[in-house]
PDB file of N, CA and C in Angstrom:
ATOM      1  N   MET A 186     -15.474 -13.757 -12.185  1.00 84.00           N
ATOM      2  CA  MET A 186     -14.858 -12.448 -12.146  1.00 84.00           C
ATOM      3  C   MET A 186     -15.698 -11.533 -11.256  1.00 84.00           C
ATOM      4  N   THR A 187     -15.021 -10.823 -10.383  1.00 91.00           N
ATOM      5  CA  THR A 187     -15.733  -9.945  -9.467  1.00 91.00           C
ATOM      6  C   THR A 187     -15.927  -8.565 -10.096  1.00 91.00           C
ATOM      7  N   VAL A 188     -16.699  -7.753  -9.428  1.00 95.00           N
ATOM      8  CA  VAL A 188     -16.949  -6.395  -9.893  1.00 95.00           C
ATOM      9  C   VAL A 188     -15.646  -5.600  -9.911  1.00 95.00           C
ATOM     10  N   LEU A 189     -14.788  -5.832  -8.948  1.00 92.00           N
ATOM     11  CA  LEU A 189     -13.519  -5.117  -8.882  1.00 92.00           C
ATOM     12  C   LEU A 189     -12.627  -5.455 -10.074  1.00 92.00           C
ATOM     13  N   ASP A 190     -12.693  -6.673 -10.557  1.00 92.00           N
ATOM     14  CA  ASP A 190     -11.931  -7.035 -11.751  1.00 92.00           C
ATOM     15  C   ASP A 190     -12.423  -6.259 -12.969  1.00 92.00           C
ATOM     16  N   TYR A 191     -13.722  -6.057 -13.065  1.00 95.00           N
ATOM     17  CA  TYR A 191     -14.272  -5.246 -14.153  1.00 95.00           C
ATOM     18  C   TYR A 191     -13.806  -3.795 -14.035  1.00 95.00           C
ATOM     19  N   VAL A 192     -13.737  -3.310 -12.814  1.00 95.00           N
ATOM     20  CA  VAL A 192     -13.271  -1.935 -12.596  1.00 95.00           C
ATOM     21  C   VAL A 192     -11.812  -1.803 -13.014  1.00 95.00           C
ATOM     22  N   TYR A 193     -10.970  -2.760 -12.651  1.00 94.00           N
ATOM     23  CA  TYR A 193      -9.563  -2.721 -13.054  1.00 94.00           C
ATOM     24  C   TYR A 193      -9.427  -2.773 -14.569  1.00 94.00           C
ATOM     25  N   THR A 194     -10.221  -3.620 -15.218  1.00 95.00           N
ATOM     26  CA  THR A 194     -10.166  -3.722 -16.676  1.00 95.00           C
ATOM     27  C   THR A 194     -10.603  -2.416 -17.333  1.00 95.00           C
ATOM     28  N   ALA A 195     -11.672  -1.826 -16.835  1.00 96.00           N
ATOM     29  CA  ALA A 195     -12.141  -0.550 -17.382  1.00 96.00           C
ATOM     30  C   ALA A 195     -11.112   0.552 -17.152  1.00 96.00           C
ATOM     31  N   THR A 196     -10.473   0.538 -15.997  1.00 97.00           N
ATOM     32  CA  THR A 196      -9.460   1.544 -15.694  1.00 97.00           C
ATOM     33  C   THR A 196      -8.265   1.408 -16.611  1.00 97.00           C
ATOM     34  N   PHE A 197      -7.814   0.173 -16.832  1.00 96.00           N
ATOM     35  CA  PHE A 197      -6.712  -0.046 -17.772  1.00 96.00           C
ATOM     36  C   PHE A 197      -7.078   0.424 -19.174  1.00 96.00           C
ATOM     37  N   ALA A 198      -8.308   0.155 -19.597  1.00 96.00           N
ATOM     38  CA  ALA A 198      -8.741   0.572 -20.932  1.00 96.00           C
ATOM     39  C   ALA A 198      -8.763   2.097 -21.050  1.00 96.00           C
ATOM     40  N   MET A 199      -9.260   2.780 -20.023  1.00 97.00           N
ATOM     41  CA  MET A 199      -9.302   4.241 -20.066  1.00 97.00           C
ATOM     42  C   MET A 199      -7.897   4.846 -20.032  1.00 97.00           C
ATOM     43  N   LEU A 200      -7.013   4.257 -19.226  1.00 97.00           N
ATOM     44  CA  LEU A 200      -5.638   4.756 -19.193  1.00 97.00           C
ATOM     45  C   LEU A 200      -4.936   4.511 -20.521  1.00 97.00           C
ATOM     46  N   ALA A 201      -5.187   3.364 -21.142  1.00 96.00           N
ATOM     47  CA  ALA A 201      -4.591   3.084 -22.449  1.00 96.00           C
ATOM     48  C   ALA A 201      -5.106   4.068 -23.495  1.00 96.00           C
ATOM     49  N   LEU A 202      -6.393   4.388 -23.440  1.00 97.00           N
ATOM     50  CA  LEU A 202      -6.947   5.371 -24.357  1.00 97.00           C
ATOM     51  C   LEU A 202      -6.325   6.750 -24.125  1.00 97.00           C
ATOM     52  N   GLY A 203      -6.105   7.092 -22.865  1.00 96.00           N
ATOM     53  CA  GLY A 203      -5.452   8.360 -22.550  1.00 96.00           C
ATOM     54  C   GLY A 203      -4.025   8.422 -23.069  1.00 96.00           C
ATOM     55  N   VAL A 204      -3.291   7.324 -22.928  1.00 95.00           N
ATOM     56  CA  VAL A 204      -1.916   7.280 -23.441  1.00 95.00           C
ATOM     57  C   VAL A 204      -1.939   7.397 -24.963  1.00 95.00           C
ATOM     58  N   LEU A 205      -2.858   6.708 -25.608  1.00 96.00           N
ATOM     59  CA  LEU A 205      -2.959   6.770 -27.059  1.00 96.00           C
ATOM     60  C   LEU A 205      -3.266   8.193 -27.531  1.00 96.00           C
ATOM     61  N   CYS A 206      -4.199   8.854 -26.882  1.00 94.00           N
ATOM     62  CA  CYS A 206      -4.532  10.240 -27.248  1.00 94.00           C
ATOM     63  C   CYS A 206      -3.344  11.173 -27.018  1.00 94.00           C
ATOM     64  N   ALA A 207      -2.636  10.974 -25.927  1.00 93.00           N
ATOM     65  CA  ALA A 207      -1.473  11.809 -25.646  1.00 93.00           C
ATOM     66  C   ALA A 207      -0.365  11.564 -26.660  1.00 93.00           C
ATOM     67  N   LEU A 208      -0.185  10.321 -27.082  1.00 93.00           N
ATOM     68  CA  LEU A 208       0.846  10.031 -28.079  1.00 93.00           C
ATOM     69  C   LEU A 208       0.491  10.621 -29.439  1.00 93.00           C
ATOM     70  N   VAL A 209      -0.793  10.629 -29.774  1.00 93.00           N
ATOM     71  CA  VAL A 209      -1.213  11.284 -31.019  1.00 93.00           C
ATOM     72  C   VAL A 209      -0.913  12.774 -30.940  1.00 93.00           C
ATOM     73  N   ARG A 210      -1.217  13.393 -29.823  1.00 92.00           N
ATOM     74  CA  ARG A 210      -0.920  14.820 -29.654  1.00 92.00           C
ATOM     75  C   ARG A 210       0.589  15.066 -29.650  1.00 92.00           C
ATOM     76  N   LEU A 211       1.345  14.115 -29.123  1.00 90.00           N
ATOM     77  CA  LEU A 211       2.806  14.241 -29.118  1.00 90.00           C
ATOM     78  C   LEU A 211       3.345  14.282 -30.541  1.00 90.00           C
ATOM     79  N   VAL A 212       2.804  13.444 -31.411  1.00 92.00           N
ATOM     80  CA  VAL A 212       3.265  13.400 -32.793  1.00 92.00           C
ATOM     81  C   VAL A 212       2.770  14.612 -33.570  1.00 92.00           C
ATOM     82  N   ARG A 213       1.526  15.015 -33.341  1.00 90.00           N
ATOM     83  CA  ARG A 213       0.923  16.097 -34.106  1.00 90.00           C
ATOM     84  C   ARG A 213       1.073  17.464 -33.454  1.00 90.00           C
ATOM     85  N   GLY A 214       1.675  17.527 -32.270  1.00 80.00           N
ATOM     86  CA  GLY A 214       1.744  18.774 -31.524  1.00 80.00           C
ATOM     87  C   GLY A 214       2.347  19.908 -32.330  1.00 80.00           C
ATOM     88  N   PRO A 215       1.695  21.068 -32.311  1.00 88.00           N
ATOM     89  CA  PRO A 215       2.204  22.165 -33.137  1.00 88.00           C
ATOM     90  C   PRO A 215       3.464  22.823 -32.577  1.00 88.00           C
ATOM     91  N   SER A 216       3.720  22.684 -31.299  1.00 87.00           N
ATOM     92  CA  SER A 216       4.902  23.349 -30.739  1.00 87.00           C
ATOM     93  C   SER A 216       5.662  22.403 -29.818  1.00 87.00           C
ATOM     94  N   VAL A 217       6.840  22.833 -29.482  1.00 85.00           N
ATOM     95  CA  VAL A 217       7.685  22.039 -28.587  1.00 85.00           C
ATOM     96  C   VAL A 217       7.071  21.963 -27.194  1.00 85.00           C
ATOM     97  N   LEU A 218       6.478  23.044 -26.745  1.00 86.00           N
ATOM     98  CA  LEU A 218       5.876  23.042 -25.413  1.00 86.00           C
ATOM     99  C   LEU A 218       4.689  22.088 -25.327  1.00 86.00           C
ATOM    100  N   ASP A 219       3.926  21.957 -26.404  1.00 88.00           N
ATOM    101  CA  ASP A 219       2.836  20.976 -26.431  1.00 88.00           C
ATOM    102  C   ASP A 219       3.389  19.567 -26.293  1.00 88.00           C
ATOM    103  N   ARG A 220       4.495  19.302 -26.937  1.00 89.00           N
ATOM    104  CA  ARG A 220       5.113  17.975 -26.857  1.00 89.00           C
ATOM    105  C   ARG A 220       5.657  17.704 -25.461  1.00 89.00           C
ATOM    106  N   ILE A 221       6.173  18.724 -24.807  1.00 89.00           N
ATOM    107  CA  ILE A 221       6.672  18.559 -23.434  1.00 89.00           C
ATOM    108  C   ILE A 221       5.522  18.219 -22.498  1.00 89.00           C
ATOM    109  N   VAL A 222       4.408  18.909 -22.646  1.00 90.00           N
ATOM    110  CA  VAL A 222       3.233  18.632 -21.820  1.00 90.00           C
ATOM    111  C   VAL A 222       2.720  17.220 -22.082  1.00 90.00           C
ATOM    112  N   CYS A 223       2.750  16.788 -23.334  1.00 92.00           N
ATOM    113  CA  CYS A 223       2.309  15.427 -23.657  1.00 92.00           C
ATOM    114  C   CYS A 223       3.223  14.380 -23.053  1.00 92.00           C
ATOM    115  N   LEU A 224       4.522  14.616 -23.072  1.00 89.00           N
ATOM    116  CA  LEU A 224       5.440  13.675 -22.431  1.00 89.00           C
ATOM    117  C   LEU A 224       5.179  13.581 -20.933  1.00 89.00           C
ATOM    118  N   ASN A 225       4.883  14.714 -20.315  1.00 92.00           N
ATOM    119  CA  ASN A 225       4.556  14.702 -18.893  1.00 92.00           C
ATOM    120  C   ASN A 225       3.253  13.938 -18.654  1.00 92.00           C
ATOM    121  N   THR A 226       2.288  14.124 -19.522  1.00 94.00           N
ATOM    122  CA  THR A 226       1.020  13.408 -19.403  1.00 94.00           C
ATOM    123  C   THR A 226       1.216  11.907 -19.541  1.00 94.00           C
ATOM    124  N   VAL A 227       2.031  11.495 -20.494  1.00 93.00           N
ATOM    125  CA  VAL A 227       2.301  10.071 -20.690  1.00 93.00           C
ATOM    126  C   VAL A 227       2.997   9.489 -19.463  1.00 93.00           C
ATOM    127  N   SER A 228       3.935  10.229 -18.891  1.00 93.00           N
ATOM    128  CA  SER A 228       4.628   9.705 -17.702  1.00 93.00           C
ATOM    129  C   SER A 228       3.663   9.568 -16.516  1.00 93.00           C
ATOM    130  N   VAL A 229       2.761  10.525 -16.352  1.00 95.00           N
ATOM    131  CA  VAL A 229       1.768  10.435 -15.273  1.00 95.00           C
ATOM    132  C   VAL A 229       0.834   9.250 -15.509  1.00 95.00           C
ATOM    133  N   LEU A 230       0.421   9.041 -16.754  1.00 95.00           N
ATOM    134  CA  LEU A 230      -0.455   7.916 -17.065  1.00 95.00           C
ATOM    135  C   LEU A 230       0.252   6.575 -16.857  1.00 95.00           C
ATOM    136  N   LEU A 231       1.532   6.512 -17.157  1.00 93.00           N
ATOM    137  CA  LEU A 231       2.277   5.269 -16.918  1.00 93.00           C
ATOM    138  C   LEU A 231       2.391   4.970 -15.429  1.00 93.00           C
ATOM    139  N   VAL A 232       2.604   5.996 -14.633  1.00 94.00           N
ATOM    140  CA  VAL A 232       2.621   5.801 -13.183  1.00 94.00           C
ATOM    141  C   VAL A 232       1.246   5.333 -12.711  1.00 94.00           C
ATOM    142  N   SER A 233       0.200   5.872 -13.307  1.00 95.00           N
ATOM    143  CA  SER A 233      -1.158   5.450 -12.947  1.00 95.00           C
ATOM    144  C   SER A 233      -1.413   3.994 -13.318  1.00 95.00           C
ATOM    145  N   VAL A 234      -0.900   3.562 -14.466  1.00 94.00           N
ATOM    146  CA  VAL A 234      -1.043   2.164 -14.870  1.00 94.00           C
ATOM    147  C   VAL A 234      -0.359   1.247 -13.865  1.00 94.00           C
ATOM    148  N   VAL A 235       0.827   1.623 -13.443  1.00 93.00           N
ATOM    149  CA  VAL A 235       1.539   0.814 -12.452  1.00 93.00           C
ATOM    150  C   VAL A 235       0.788   0.813 -11.127  1.00 93.00           C
ATOM    151  N   ALA A 236       0.199   1.951 -10.749  1.00 94.00           N
ATOM    152  CA  ALA A 236      -0.563   2.024  -9.504  1.00 94.00           C
ATOM    153  C   ALA A 236      -1.798   1.119  -9.554  1.00 94.00           C
ATOM    154  N   VAL A 237      -2.468   1.089 -10.685  1.00 94.00           N
ATOM    155  CA  VAL A 237      -3.633   0.205 -10.814  1.00 94.00           C
ATOM    156  C   VAL A 237      -3.182  -1.258 -10.784  1.00 94.00           C
ATOM    157  N   GLU A 238      -2.056  -1.548 -11.394  1.00 93.00           N
ATOM    158  CA  GLU A 238      -1.533  -2.917 -11.361  1.00 93.00           C
ATOM    159  C   GLU A 238      -1.183  -3.331  -9.929  1.00 93.00           C
ATOM    160  N   VAL A 239      -0.606  -2.425  -9.167  1.00 93.00           N
ATOM    161  CA  VAL A 239      -0.304  -2.709  -7.758  1.00 93.00           C
ATOM    162  C   VAL A 239      -1.594  -2.977  -6.988  1.00 93.00           C
ATOM    163  N   ALA A 240      -2.622  -2.171  -7.253  1.00 92.00           N
ATOM    164  CA  ALA A 240      -3.896  -2.371  -6.569  1.00 92.00           C
ATOM    165  C   ALA A 240      -4.553  -3.683  -6.994  1.00 92.00           C
ATOM    166  N   ALA A 241      -4.445  -4.022  -8.271  1.00 92.00           N
ATOM    167  CA  ALA A 241      -5.081  -5.245  -8.765  1.00 92.00           C
ATOM    168  C   ALA A 241      -4.411  -6.493  -8.198  1.00 92.00           C
ATOM    169  N   ARG A 242      -3.109  -6.477  -8.116  1.00 91.00           N
ATOM    170  CA  ARG A 242      -2.385  -7.646  -7.612  1.00 91.00           C
ATOM    171  C   ARG A 242      -2.304  -7.686  -6.090  1.00 91.00           C
ATOM    172  N   GLY A 243      -2.378  -6.539  -5.467  1.00 89.00           N
ATOM    173  CA  GLY A 243      -2.240  -6.483  -4.023  1.00 89.00           C
ATOM    174  C   GLY A 243      -0.800  -6.646  -3.576  1.00 89.00           C
ATOM    175  N   ASP A 244       0.129  -6.472  -4.516  1.00 87.00           N
ATOM    176  CA  ASP A 244       1.555  -6.641  -4.235  1.00 87.00           C
ATOM    177  C   ASP A 244       2.228  -5.271  -4.302  1.00 87.00           C
ATOM    178  N   THR A 245       2.975  -4.930  -3.289  1.00 87.00           N
ATOM    179  CA  THR A 245       3.600  -3.609  -3.232  1.00 87.00           C
ATOM    180  C   THR A 245       5.017  -3.611  -3.784  1.00 87.00           C
ATOM    181  N   ALA A 246       5.376  -4.616  -4.545  1.00 89.00           N
ATOM    182  CA  ALA A 246       6.737  -4.714  -5.066  1.00 89.00           C
ATOM    183  C   ALA A 246       7.028  -3.636  -6.107  1.00 89.00           C
ATOM    184  N   TYR A 247       5.988  -3.106  -6.758  1.00 89.00           N
ATOM    185  CA  TYR A 247       6.194  -2.136  -7.829  1.00 89.00           C
ATOM    186  C   TYR A 247       6.100  -0.688  -7.366  1.00 89.00           C
ATOM    187  N   VAL A 248       6.016  -0.464  -6.088  1.00 90.00           N
ATOM    188  CA  VAL A 248       5.923   0.915  -5.584  1.00 90.00           C
ATOM    189  C   VAL A 248       7.214   1.672  -5.887  1.00 90.00           C
ATOM    190  N   GLY A 249       8.341   1.005  -5.779  1.00 90.00           N
ATOM    191  CA  GLY A 249       9.621   1.636  -6.132  1.00 90.00           C
ATOM    192  C   GLY A 249       9.668   2.030  -7.596  1.00 90.00           C
ATOM    193  N   LEU A 250       9.089   1.198  -8.460  1.00 89.00           N
ATOM    194  CA  LEU A 250       9.017   1.525  -9.883  1.00 89.00           C
ATOM    195  C   LEU A 250       8.146   2.754 -10.106  1.00 89.00           C
ATOM    196  N   MET A 251       7.053   2.845  -9.366  1.00 92.00           N
ATOM    197  CA  MET A 251       6.181   4.015  -9.483  1.00 92.00           C
ATOM    198  C   MET A 251       6.919   5.292  -9.113  1.00 92.00           C
ATOM    199  N   VAL A 252       7.630   5.254  -8.016  1.00 93.00           N
ATOM    200  CA  VAL A 252       8.365   6.435  -7.569  1.00 93.00           C
ATOM    201  C   VAL A 252       9.443   6.805  -8.580  1.00 93.00           C
ATOM    202  N   SER A 253      10.138   5.791  -9.098  1.00 93.00           N
ATOM    203  CA  SER A 253      11.190   6.042 -10.086  1.00 93.00           C
ATOM    204  C   SER A 253      10.623   6.644 -11.366  1.00 93.00           C
ATOM    205  N   LEU A 254       9.510   6.109 -11.858  1.00 91.00           N
ATOM    206  CA  LEU A 254       8.886   6.658 -13.065  1.00 91.00           C
ATOM    207  C   LEU A 254       8.401   8.090 -12.849  1.00 91.00           C
ATOM    208  N   ALA A 255       7.824   8.342 -11.690  1.00 93.00           N
ATOM    209  CA  ALA A 255       7.341   9.698 -11.395  1.00 93.00           C
ATOM    210  C   ALA A 255       8.498  10.689 -11.323  1.00 93.00           C
ATOM    211  N   LEU A 256       9.566  10.293 -10.671  1.00 95.00           N
ATOM    212  CA  LEU A 256      10.731  11.173 -10.560  1.00 95.00           C
ATOM    213  C   LEU A 256      11.382  11.395 -11.915  1.00 95.00           C
ATOM    214  N   LEU A 257      11.505  10.344 -12.694  1.00 93.00           N
ATOM    215  CA  LEU A 257      12.096  10.462 -14.023  1.00 93.00           C
ATOM    216  C   LEU A 257      11.245  11.358 -14.920  1.00 93.00           C
ATOM    217  N   GLY A 258       9.942  11.205 -14.875  1.00 91.00           N
ATOM    218  CA  GLY A 258       9.056  12.060 -15.665  1.00 91.00           C
ATOM    219  C   GLY A 258       9.137  13.518 -15.244  1.00 91.00           C
ATOM    220  N   PHE A 259       9.218  13.757 -13.948  1.00 93.00           N
ATOM    221  CA  PHE A 259       9.312  15.126 -13.438  1.00 93.00           C
ATOM    222  C   PHE A 259      10.612  15.789 -13.881  1.00 93.00           C
ATOM    223  N   VAL A 260      11.719  15.081 -13.713  1.00 94.00           N
ATOM    224  CA  VAL A 260      13.019  15.637 -14.091  1.00 94.00           C
ATOM    225  C   VAL A 260      13.100  15.843 -15.600  1.00 94.00           C
ATOM    226  N   ALA A 261      12.568  14.908 -16.367  1.00 91.00           N
ATOM    227  CA  ALA A 261      12.586  15.049 -17.828  1.00 91.00           C
ATOM    228  C   ALA A 261      11.759  16.251 -18.270  1.00 91.00           C
ATOM    229  N   THR A 262      10.616  16.469 -17.642  1.00 90.00           N
ATOM    230  CA  THR A 262       9.777  17.614 -17.996  1.00 90.00           C
ATOM    231  C   THR A 262      10.476  18.922 -17.659  1.00 90.00           C
ATOM    232  N   LEU A 263      11.088  18.988 -16.491  1.00 91.00           N
ATOM    233  CA  LEU A 263      11.813  20.207 -16.122  1.00 91.00           C
ATOM    234  C   LEU A 263      12.981  20.480 -17.058  1.00 91.00           C
ATOM    235  N   THR A 264      13.716  19.444 -17.404  1.00 92.00           N
ATOM    236  CA  THR A 264      14.862  19.602 -18.294  1.00 92.00           C
ATOM    237  C   THR A 264      14.421  20.052 -19.680  1.00 92.00           C
ATOM    238  N   ALA A 265      13.377  19.432 -20.204  1.00 89.00           N
ATOM    239  CA  ALA A 265      12.892  19.805 -21.530  1.00 89.00           C
ATOM    240  C   ALA A 265      12.332  21.224 -21.535  1.00 89.00           C
ATOM    241  N   ALA A 266      11.623  21.604 -20.494  1.00 86.00           N
ATOM    242  CA  ALA A 266      11.078  22.961 -20.416  1.00 86.00           C
ATOM    243  C   ALA A 266      12.194  23.997 -20.308  1.00 86.00           C
ATOM    244  N   ARG A 267      13.206  23.686 -19.549  1.00 89.00           N
ATOM    245  CA  ARG A 267      14.327  24.612 -19.432  1.00 89.00           C
ATOM    246  C   ARG A 267      15.055  24.744 -20.767  1.00 89.00           C
ATOM    247  N   PHE A 268      15.232  23.624 -21.461  1.00 88.00           N
ATOM    248  CA  PHE A 268      15.859  23.648 -22.774  1.00 88.00           C
ATOM    249  C   PHE A 268      15.033  24.472 -23.758  1.00 88.00           C
ATOM    250  N   ALA A 269      13.716  24.298 -23.742  1.00 85.00           N
ATOM    251  CA  ALA A 269      12.841  25.055 -24.639  1.00 85.00           C
ATOM    252  C   ALA A 269      12.872  26.548 -24.306  1.00 85.00           C
ATOM    253  N   GLU A 270      12.958  26.871 -23.012  1.00 83.00           N
ATOM    254  CA  GLU A 270      13.017  28.277 -22.627  1.00 83.00           C
ATOM    255  C   GLU A 270      14.309  28.911 -23.098  1.00 83.00           C
ATOM    256  N   ARG A 271      15.417  28.242 -22.919  1.00 83.00           N
ATOM    257  CA  ARG A 271      16.704  28.788 -23.370  1.00 83.00           C
ATOM    258  C   ARG A 271      16.742  28.914 -24.890  1.00 83.00           C
ATOM    259  N   ARG A 272      16.162  27.935 -25.567  1.00 79.00           N
ATOM    260  CA  ARG A 272      16.132  27.971 -27.029  1.00 79.00           C
ATOM    261  C   ARG A 272      15.306  29.156 -27.516  1.00 79.00           C
ATOM    262  N   ALA A 273      14.163  29.420 -26.873  1.00 74.00           N
ATOM    263  CA  ALA A 273      13.321  30.551 -27.247  1.00 74.00           C
ATOM    264  C   ALA A 273      14.009  31.862 -26.897  1.00 74.00           C
ATOM    265  N   HIS A 274      14.739  31.872 -25.786  1.00 73.00           N
ATOM    266  CA  HIS A 274      15.439  33.095 -25.371  1.00 73.00           C
ATOM    267  C   HIS A 274      16.592  33.409 -26.324  1.00 73.00           C
ATOM    268  N   ASP A 275      17.269  32.373 -26.816  1.00 75.00           N
ATOM    269  CA  ASP A 275      18.385  32.579 -27.744  1.00 75.00           C
ATOM    270  C   ASP A 275      17.916  33.085 -29.110  1.00 75.00           C
ATOM    271  N   ARG A 276      16.685  32.747 -29.488  1.00 75.00           N
ATOM    272  CA  ARG A 276      16.153  33.204 -30.775  1.00 75.00           C
ATOM    273  C   ARG A 276      15.805  34.685 -30.762  1.00 75.00           C
ATOM    274  N   ASP A 277      15.463  35.211 -29.589  1.00 65.00           N
ATOM    275  CA  ASP A 277      15.051  36.625 -29.511  1.00 65.00           C
ATOM    276  C   ASP A 277      16.205  37.565 -29.626  1.00 65.00           C
TER     277      ASP A 277
END
């Protein structure tokens, strides 16, 4: 095993820990906006996992998946934030 393989393994472990922490915050989040931010964080971390996998394999076949996940996460965050804003505005 080369040094780069150790780096990929450590990176995967740190990203998995980040996803786990974000999911805990998603479940325990005190407000809807905290949960929206956590969902955005999870989507960014998933794109990062795919990017590390692309780098580890040296295969660019998953670049389309990365772009799709990033776009889906962005649109989902905007939609959820807009929904939360309208919901807060309707309560006032």
